[in-house]
Amino acid sequence: MHITILTLFPEMIHPFFTSSIMKRAIRKGLISYDVIDFRDFADGVHKKADDIPYGGGAGMVIMAEPLSKALDSVNAAGKRVVFPTPSGKLFTQSYAEDLAKEEELIFICGHYEGIDERISELYVTDEISIGDYVLSSGETASIVIIDALYRLVDGVISSESLEEESFSSPLLEYPQYTRPERYCNKSVPDVLLSGHHRHIAQWRLDKRLEKTMHSRPDMLINASLSMDERKRLLHILDKEDQRWTLSKL
Ligand code: 6GU
């Protein structure tokens, strides 16, 4: 997959592409990327890329011309062009899976009050929001979206890891431990040292249910749980309720 990022702040993008798993994916030839500073396509000595909004209001708007020239320089017409914006469609895992199928993706990083609407109309295929909060820069949002999708490209991470993710129920992860066995007076749970695979699986399922119940109760309402998962959840709720009752006595 080839990823092009159009930005006024290339220095925000490079560290992501030169570290960790992305660095390895690039070395393996699975991902390639270009960072384009679209200020290079702006006119005049000042290379002005933003201007005040028509109709008034606070902040600056990124001008159409430098962006369209930058987009034309990468033959963006007909390609998937992503514009991260708080007014876009909500980004989800299935959205990431859909984007991961593309051979090529182009990202436009906005700043200030956004980009000239005509760029959205002429080039943008996907306006994406990464959540209900406001960021100051489109670069951080683009990196979040790229991070979620590139790991789904064949060969970037082990197929076992991806398979585990896709077959497991929509619950949060169980806690993980590594050596040493004792740390700051806290021990690794005995069951993980037991070598008893069924008990370990049961413990992990219980922890996932507990974690989801505490952090994301909304996910449990929509989750299609198996009979075993329902039984364990009721058991956990029962335990929690007893603890709650005891704490009130
Ligand atoms: Cl994609 N951009 C900005 N600036 N803020 C956001 C966002 C994107 N998604 C949520 N908040």
mmCIF file of C-alpha atoms and ligand atoms in Angstrom:
data_model
loop_
_atom_site.group_PDB
_atom_site.id
_atom_site.type_symbol
_atom_site.label_atom_id
_atom_site.label_comp_id
_atom_site.label_asym_id
_atom_site.label_seq_id
_atom_site.Cartn_x
_atom_site.Cartn_y
_atom_site.Cartn_z
ATOM 1 C CA MET A 1 0.000 0.000 0.000
ATOM 2 C CA HIS A 2 1.158 3.498 -0.822
ATOM 3 C CA ILE A 3 0.171 6.326 1.562
ATOM 4 C CA THR A 4 0.509 10.010 0.661
ATOM 5 C CA ILE A 5 0.089 12.642 3.364
ATOM 6 C CA LEU A 6 -0.487 16.284 2.443
ATOM 7 C CA THR A 7 0.424 18.518 5.371
ATOM 8 C CA LEU A 8 1.798 21.905 6.400
ATOM 9 C CA PHE A 9 3.751 20.159 9.192
ATOM 10 C CA PRO A 10 5.779 17.255 7.708
ATOM 11 C CA GLU A 11 7.856 17.053 10.905
ATOM 12 C CA MET A 12 4.756 15.755 12.728
ATOM 13 C CA ILE A 13 4.424 12.823 10.311
ATOM 14 C CA HIS A 14 7.945 11.428 9.855
ATOM 15 C CA PRO A 15 8.495 9.958 13.362
ATOM 16 C CA PHE A 16 5.518 7.637 12.942
ATOM 17 C CA PHE A 17 6.847 6.224 9.665
ATOM 18 C CA THR A 18 10.380 5.732 10.996
ATOM 19 C CA SER A 19 9.547 3.842 14.202
ATOM 20 C CA SER A 20 8.461 0.434 15.425
ATOM 21 C CA ILE A 21 6.151 -1.768 13.350
ATOM 22 C CA MET A 22 5.649 0.840 10.590
ATOM 23 C CA LYS A 23 9.419 1.082 10.135
ATOM 24 C CA ARG A 24 9.555 -2.707 9.658
ATOM 25 C CA ALA A 25 6.570 -2.707 7.263
ATOM 26 C CA ILE A 26 8.356 -0.123 5.110
ATOM 27 C CA ARG A 27 11.629 -2.053 5.207
ATOM 28 C CA LYS A 28 9.740 -5.189 4.078
ATOM 29 C CA GLY A 29 8.241 -3.222 1.170
ATOM 30 C CA LEU A 30 4.644 -3.721 2.369
ATOM 31 C CA ILE A 31 4.031 0.010 2.880
ATOM 32 C CA SER A 32 5.530 3.025 1.113
ATOM 33 C CA TYR A 33 4.792 6.661 1.821
ATOM 34 C CA ASP A 34 5.258 10.252 0.695
ATOM 35 C CA VAL A 35 4.882 13.355 2.798
ATOM 36 C CA ILE A 36 4.056 16.442 0.765
ATOM 37 C CA ASP A 37 4.260 19.941 2.222
ATOM 38 C CA PHE A 38 1.480 21.617 0.270
ATOM 39 C CA ARG A 39 2.877 25.045 1.162
ATOM 40 C CA ASP A 40 5.372 24.249 -1.636
ATOM 41 C CA PHE A 41 2.423 24.650 -4.045
ATOM 42 C CA ALA A 42 1.411 28.076 -2.682
ATOM 43 C CA ASP A 43 2.127 31.286 -4.643
ATOM 44 C CA GLY A 44 4.134 34.359 -3.713
ATOM 45 C CA VAL A 45 7.198 34.975 -1.594
ATOM 46 C CA HIS A 46 5.207 34.239 1.572
ATOM 47 C CA LYS A 47 3.802 30.964 0.215
ATOM 48 C CA LYS A 48 0.460 31.753 1.788
ATOM 49 C CA ALA A 49 -1.655 28.611 2.217
ATOM 50 C CA ASP A 50 -4.512 29.924 4.397
ATOM 51 C CA ASP A 51 -6.824 32.927 4.434
ATOM 52 C CA ILE A 52 -9.728 34.456 6.389
ATOM 53 C CA PRO A 53 -13.176 32.847 5.976
ATOM 54 C CA TYR A 54 -15.804 34.400 3.663
ATOM 55 C CA GLY A 55 -18.742 35.522 5.766
ATOM 56 C CA GLY A 56 -16.509 36.286 8.727
ATOM 57 C CA GLY A 57 -15.717 34.316 11.856
ATOM 58 C CA ALA A 58 -12.669 33.320 13.852
ATOM 59 C CA GLY A 59 -9.627 31.492 12.507
ATOM 60 C CA MET A 60 -8.186 30.761 9.103
ATOM 61 C CA VAL A 61 -9.222 28.415 6.279
ATOM 62 C CA ILE A 62 -6.802 26.432 4.131
ATOM 63 C CA MET A 63 -6.983 27.756 0.553
ATOM 64 C CA ALA A 64 -8.184 25.570 -2.307
ATOM 65 C CA GLU A 65 -5.374 26.260 -4.777
ATOM 66 C CA PRO A 66 -2.260 24.972 -2.977
ATOM 67 C CA LEU A 67 -4.176 21.853 -1.933
ATOM 68 C CA SER A 68 -5.563 21.176 -5.408
ATOM 69 C CA LYS A 69 -2.131 21.599 -6.990
ATOM 70 C CA ALA A 70 -0.644 19.202 -4.428
ATOM 71 C CA LEU A 71 -3.494 16.728 -5.055
ATOM 72 C CA ASP A 72 -3.031 16.953 -8.839
ATOM 73 C CA SER A 73 0.717 16.359 -8.399
ATOM 74 C CA VAL A 74 -0.148 12.894 -7.028
ATOM 75 C CA ASN A 75 -2.982 12.279 -9.542
ATOM 76 C CA ALA A 76 -5.549 12.217 -6.744
ATOM 77 C CA ALA A 77 -8.588 12.248 -9.059
ATOM 78 C CA GLY A 78 -10.330 8.883 -8.843
ATOM 79 C CA LYS A 79 -8.299 7.758 -5.820
ATOM 80 C CA ARG A 80 -9.418 7.333 -2.219
ATOM 81 C CA VAL A 81 -8.780 10.720 -0.547
ATOM 82 C CA VAL A 82 -9.273 10.889 3.225
ATOM 83 C CA PHE A 83 -9.878 14.169 5.029
ATOM 84 C CA PRO A 84 -9.893 13.751 8.831
ATOM 85 C CA THR A 85 -12.334 16.247 10.339
ATOM 86 C CA PRO A 86 -14.505 16.390 13.463
ATOM 87 C CA SER A 87 -17.537 16.677 11.139
ATOM 88 C CA GLY A 88 -16.799 13.409 9.320
ATOM 89 C CA LYS A 89 -18.185 9.888 9.703
ATOM 90 C CA LEU A 90 -17.092 8.096 12.867
ATOM 91 C CA PHE A 91 -13.956 5.958 12.424
ATOM 92 C CA THR A 92 -14.353 2.329 13.507
ATOM 93 C CA GLN A 93 -12.515 -0.986 13.118
ATOM 94 C CA SER A 94 -14.718 -1.907 10.141
ATOM 95 C CA TYR A 95 -13.922 1.453 8.529
ATOM 96 C CA ALA A 96 -10.213 0.646 9.008
ATOM 97 C CA GLU A 97 -10.763 -2.783 7.399
ATOM 98 C CA ASP A 98 -12.405 -1.156 4.397
ATOM 99 C CA LEU A 99 -9.571 1.371 3.903
ATOM 100 C CA ALA A 100 -6.947 -1.372 4.323
ATOM 101 C CA LYS A 101 -8.142 -2.965 1.047
ATOM 102 C CA GLU A 102 -6.921 0.019 -1.027
ATOM 103 C CA GLU A 103 -3.653 -0.031 -2.985
ATOM 104 C CA GLU A 104 -3.239 3.690 -2.420
ATOM 105 C CA LEU A 105 -4.562 6.249 0.076
ATOM 106 C CA ILE A 106 -4.154 10.031 0.201
ATOM 107 C CA PHE A 107 -4.598 11.982 3.441
ATOM 108 C CA ILE A 108 -5.227 15.724 3.695
ATOM 109 C CA CYS A 109 -4.268 17.181 7.074
ATOM 110 C CA GLY A 110 -6.294 20.271 7.924
ATOM 111 C CA HIS A 111 -5.537 22.894 10.512
ATOM 112 C CA TYR A 112 -7.192 25.986 11.864
ATOM 113 C CA GLU A 113 -10.887 26.179 10.878
ATOM 114 C CA GLY A 114 -10.625 23.574 8.122
ATOM 115 C CA ILE A 115 -10.166 23.521 4.352
ATOM 116 C CA ASP A 116 -12.056 25.271 1.539
ATOM 117 C CA GLU A 117 -15.261 23.262 0.972
ATOM 118 C CA ARG A 118 -14.601 23.033 -2.777
ATOM 119 C CA ILE A 119 -11.638 20.722 -2.100
ATOM 120 C CA SER A 120 -13.977 18.383 -0.232
ATOM 121 C CA GLU A 121 -16.441 18.476 -3.107
ATOM 122 C CA LEU A 122 -13.819 17.981 -5.832
ATOM 123 C CA TYR A 123 -11.427 15.446 -4.300
ATOM 124 C CA VAL A 124 -12.362 14.064 -0.878
ATOM 125 C CA THR A 125 -13.983 10.610 -0.832
ATOM 126 C CA ASP A 126 -13.907 10.058 2.952
ATOM 127 C CA GLU A 127 -14.448 12.664 5.662
ATOM 128 C CA ILE A 128 -13.579 10.856 8.890
ATOM 129 C CA SER A 129 -13.848 11.835 12.565
ATOM 130 C CA ILE A 130 -11.888 9.799 15.099
ATOM 131 C CA GLY A 131 -14.189 10.605 18.025
ATOM 132 C CA ASP A 132 -16.293 13.155 19.836
ATOM 133 C CA TYR A 133 -13.636 15.657 20.850
ATOM 134 C CA VAL A 134 -11.762 18.391 19.021
ATOM 135 C CA LEU A 135 -8.085 18.126 18.051
ATOM 136 C CA SER A 136 -5.972 21.075 16.996
ATOM 137 C CA SER A 137 -4.348 19.235 14.096
ATOM 138 C CA GLY A 138 -5.393 16.868 11.332
ATOM 139 C CA GLU A 139 -1.940 15.244 11.458
ATOM 140 C CA THR A 140 -2.612 13.451 14.750
ATOM 141 C CA ALA A 141 -5.994 12.235 13.448
ATOM 142 C CA SER A 142 -4.394 11.014 10.173
ATOM 143 C CA ILE A 143 -1.778 9.079 12.132
ATOM 144 C CA VAL A 144 -4.474 7.434 14.265
ATOM 145 C CA ILE A 145 -6.356 6.348 11.123
ATOM 146 C CA ILE A 146 -3.176 5.131 9.375
ATOM 147 C CA ASP A 147 -2.073 3.224 12.489
ATOM 148 C CA ALA A 148 -5.397 1.376 12.642
ATOM 149 C CA LEU A 149 -5.440 0.431 8.934
ATOM 150 C CA TYR A 150 -1.848 -0.375 7.933
ATOM 151 C CA ARG A 151 -1.553 -3.182 10.509
ATOM 152 C CA LEU A 152 -4.409 -4.906 8.611
ATOM 153 C CA VAL A 153 -2.361 -5.021 5.388
ATOM 154 C CA ASP A 154 -1.184 -8.599 4.621
ATOM 155 C CA GLY A 155 2.159 -9.407 6.232
ATOM 156 C CA VAL A 156 2.485 -6.331 8.480
ATOM 157 C CA ILE A 157 1.717 -8.258 11.656
ATOM 158 C CA SER A 158 1.426 -12.004 12.174
ATOM 159 C CA SER A 159 -1.778 -13.522 10.805
ATOM 160 C CA GLU A 160 -2.216 -15.326 14.171
ATOM 161 C CA SER A 161 -2.559 -11.984 15.970
ATOM 162 C CA LEU A 162 -5.130 -10.722 13.482
ATOM 163 C CA GLU A 163 -7.058 -14.012 13.542
ATOM 164 C CA GLU A 164 -7.247 -13.948 17.320
ATOM 165 C CA GLU A 165 -8.679 -10.423 17.123
ATOM 166 C CA SER A 166 -11.278 -11.171 14.491
ATOM 167 C CA PHE A 167 -12.571 -14.416 16.022
ATOM 168 C CA SER A 168 -12.770 -13.199 19.608
ATOM 169 C CA SER A 169 -16.003 -11.672 20.880
ATOM 170 C CA PRO A 170 -16.303 -7.887 20.990
ATOM 171 C CA LEU A 171 -14.905 -7.648 24.514
ATOM 172 C CA LEU A 172 -11.934 -5.734 25.893
ATOM 173 C CA GLU A 173 -8.629 -7.566 26.372
ATOM 174 C CA TYR A 174 -7.608 -9.553 29.462
ATOM 175 C CA PRO A 175 -4.590 -8.320 31.502
ATOM 176 C CA GLN A 176 -1.134 -9.556 30.490
ATOM 177 C CA TYR A 177 1.907 -10.296 32.682
ATOM 178 C CA THR A 178 5.546 -11.062 31.922
ATOM 179 C CA ARG A 179 8.601 -11.763 34.089
ATOM 180 C CA PRO A 180 9.360 -11.345 36.961
ATOM 181 C CA GLU A 181 6.806 -13.427 38.843
ATOM 182 C CA ARG A 182 6.808 -10.937 41.756
ATOM 183 C CA TYR A 183 7.042 -7.179 41.264
ATOM 184 C CA CYS A 184 6.536 -4.489 43.952
ATOM 185 C CA ASN A 185 4.965 -7.114 46.210
ATOM 186 C CA LYS A 186 2.455 -8.044 43.523
ATOM 187 C CA SER A 187 2.344 -11.588 42.143
ATOM 188 C CA VAL A 188 1.303 -12.873 38.752
ATOM 189 C CA PRO A 189 -2.070 -14.679 39.216
ATOM 190 C CA ASP A 190 -1.434 -18.366 40.080
ATOM 191 C CA VAL A 191 -3.657 -19.646 37.287
ATOM 192 C CA LEU A 192 -1.282 -18.221 34.635
ATOM 193 C CA LEU A 193 1.585 -20.268 36.103
ATOM 194 C CA SER A 194 -0.509 -23.445 36.383
ATOM 195 C CA GLY A 195 -0.094 -24.604 32.778
ATOM 196 C CA HIS A 196 -3.798 -25.557 32.890
ATOM 197 C CA HIS A 197 -5.069 -24.287 29.546
ATOM 198 C CA ARG A 198 -8.792 -24.575 30.257
ATOM 199 C CA HIS A 199 -8.471 -22.704 33.566
ATOM 200 C CA ILE A 200 -6.356 -20.019 31.911
ATOM 201 C CA ALA A 201 -8.951 -19.561 29.141
ATOM 202 C CA GLN A 202 -11.739 -19.353 31.734
ATOM 203 C CA TRP A 203 -9.816 -16.786 33.815
ATOM 204 C CA ARG A 204 -9.081 -14.700 30.730
ATOM 205 C CA LEU A 205 -12.733 -14.696 29.671
ATOM 206 C CA ASP A 206 -13.792 -13.608 33.192
ATOM 207 C CA LYS A 207 -11.248 -10.758 33.145
ATOM 208 C CA ARG A 208 -12.433 -9.618 29.705
ATOM 209 C CA LEU A 209 -16.031 -9.567 30.896
ATOM 210 C CA GLU A 210 -15.097 -7.702 34.119
ATOM 211 C CA LYS A 211 -12.985 -5.171 32.220
ATOM 212 C CA THR A 212 -15.710 -4.566 29.615
ATOM 213 C CA MET A 213 -18.351 -4.208 32.325
ATOM 214 C CA HIS A 214 -16.325 -1.567 34.149
ATOM 215 C CA SER A 215 -14.822 0.390 31.216
ATOM 216 C CA ARG A 216 -17.394 -0.059 28.422
ATOM 217 C CA PRO A 217 -20.770 -1.276 29.707
ATOM 218 C CA ASP A 218 -22.266 0.013 26.422
ATOM 219 C CA MET A 219 -20.349 -2.723 24.521
ATOM 220 C CA LEU A 220 -21.976 -5.484 26.590
ATOM 221 C CA ILE A 221 -25.466 -4.313 25.658
ATOM 222 C CA ASN A 222 -24.810 -4.819 21.931
ATOM 223 C CA ALA A 223 -22.456 -7.802 22.212
ATOM 224 C CA SER A 224 -23.768 -11.157 21.022
ATOM 225 C CA LEU A 225 -22.397 -13.329 23.812
ATOM 226 C CA SER A 226 -22.292 -17.130 23.804
ATOM 227 C CA MET A 227 -24.186 -19.073 26.482
ATOM 228 C CA ASP A 228 -20.945 -19.655 28.387
ATOM 229 C CA GLU A 229 -20.060 -15.951 28.229
ATOM 230 C CA ARG A 230 -23.539 -15.005 29.511
ATOM 231 C CA LYS A 231 -23.249 -17.488 32.378
ATOM 232 C CA ARG A 232 -19.840 -16.097 33.418
ATOM 233 C CA LEU A 233 -21.137 -12.530 33.169
ATOM 234 C CA LEU A 234 -24.072 -13.306 35.459
ATOM 235 C CA HIS A 235 -21.665 -14.950 37.886
ATOM 236 C CA ILE A 236 -19.406 -11.848 37.854
ATOM 237 C CA LEU A 237 -22.382 -9.500 38.286
ATOM 238 C CA ASP A 238 -23.520 -11.603 41.224
ATOM 239 C CA LYS A 239 -20.055 -11.396 42.842
ATOM 240 C CA GLU A 240 -19.857 -7.637 42.235
ATOM 241 C CA ASP A 241 -23.306 -7.104 43.671
ATOM 242 C CA GLN A 242 -22.363 -9.020 46.810
ATOM 243 C CA ARG A 243 -19.216 -6.918 47.138
ATOM 244 C CA TRP A 244 -21.252 -3.758 46.646
ATOM 245 C CA THR A 245 -23.793 -4.863 49.240
ATOM 246 C CA LEU A 246 -21.028 -5.763 51.714
ATOM 247 C CA SER A 247 -19.376 -2.381 51.253
ATOM 248 C CA LYS A 248 -22.680 -0.689 52.164
ATOM 249 C CA LEU A 249 -23.156 -2.704 55.382
HETATM 250 CL CL1 6GU B 1 -10.356 13.876 12.319
HETATM 251 N N1 6GU B 1 -9.759 16.213 13.333
HETATM 252 C C1 6GU B 1 -9.800 17.117 14.296
HETATM 253 N N2 6GU B 1 -9.160 18.267 14.138
HETATM 254 N N3 6GU B 1 -10.451 16.927 15.431
HETATM 255 C C2 6GU B 1 -11.073 15.761 15.575
HETATM 256 C C3 6GU B 1 -11.062 14.770 14.609
HETATM 257 C C4 6GU B 1 -10.381 15.042 13.484
HETATM 258 N N4 6GU B 1 -11.778 13.724 15.039
HETATM 259 C C5 6GU B 1 -12.216 14.049 16.236
HETATM 260 N N5 6GU B 1 -11.795 15.286 16.564
#
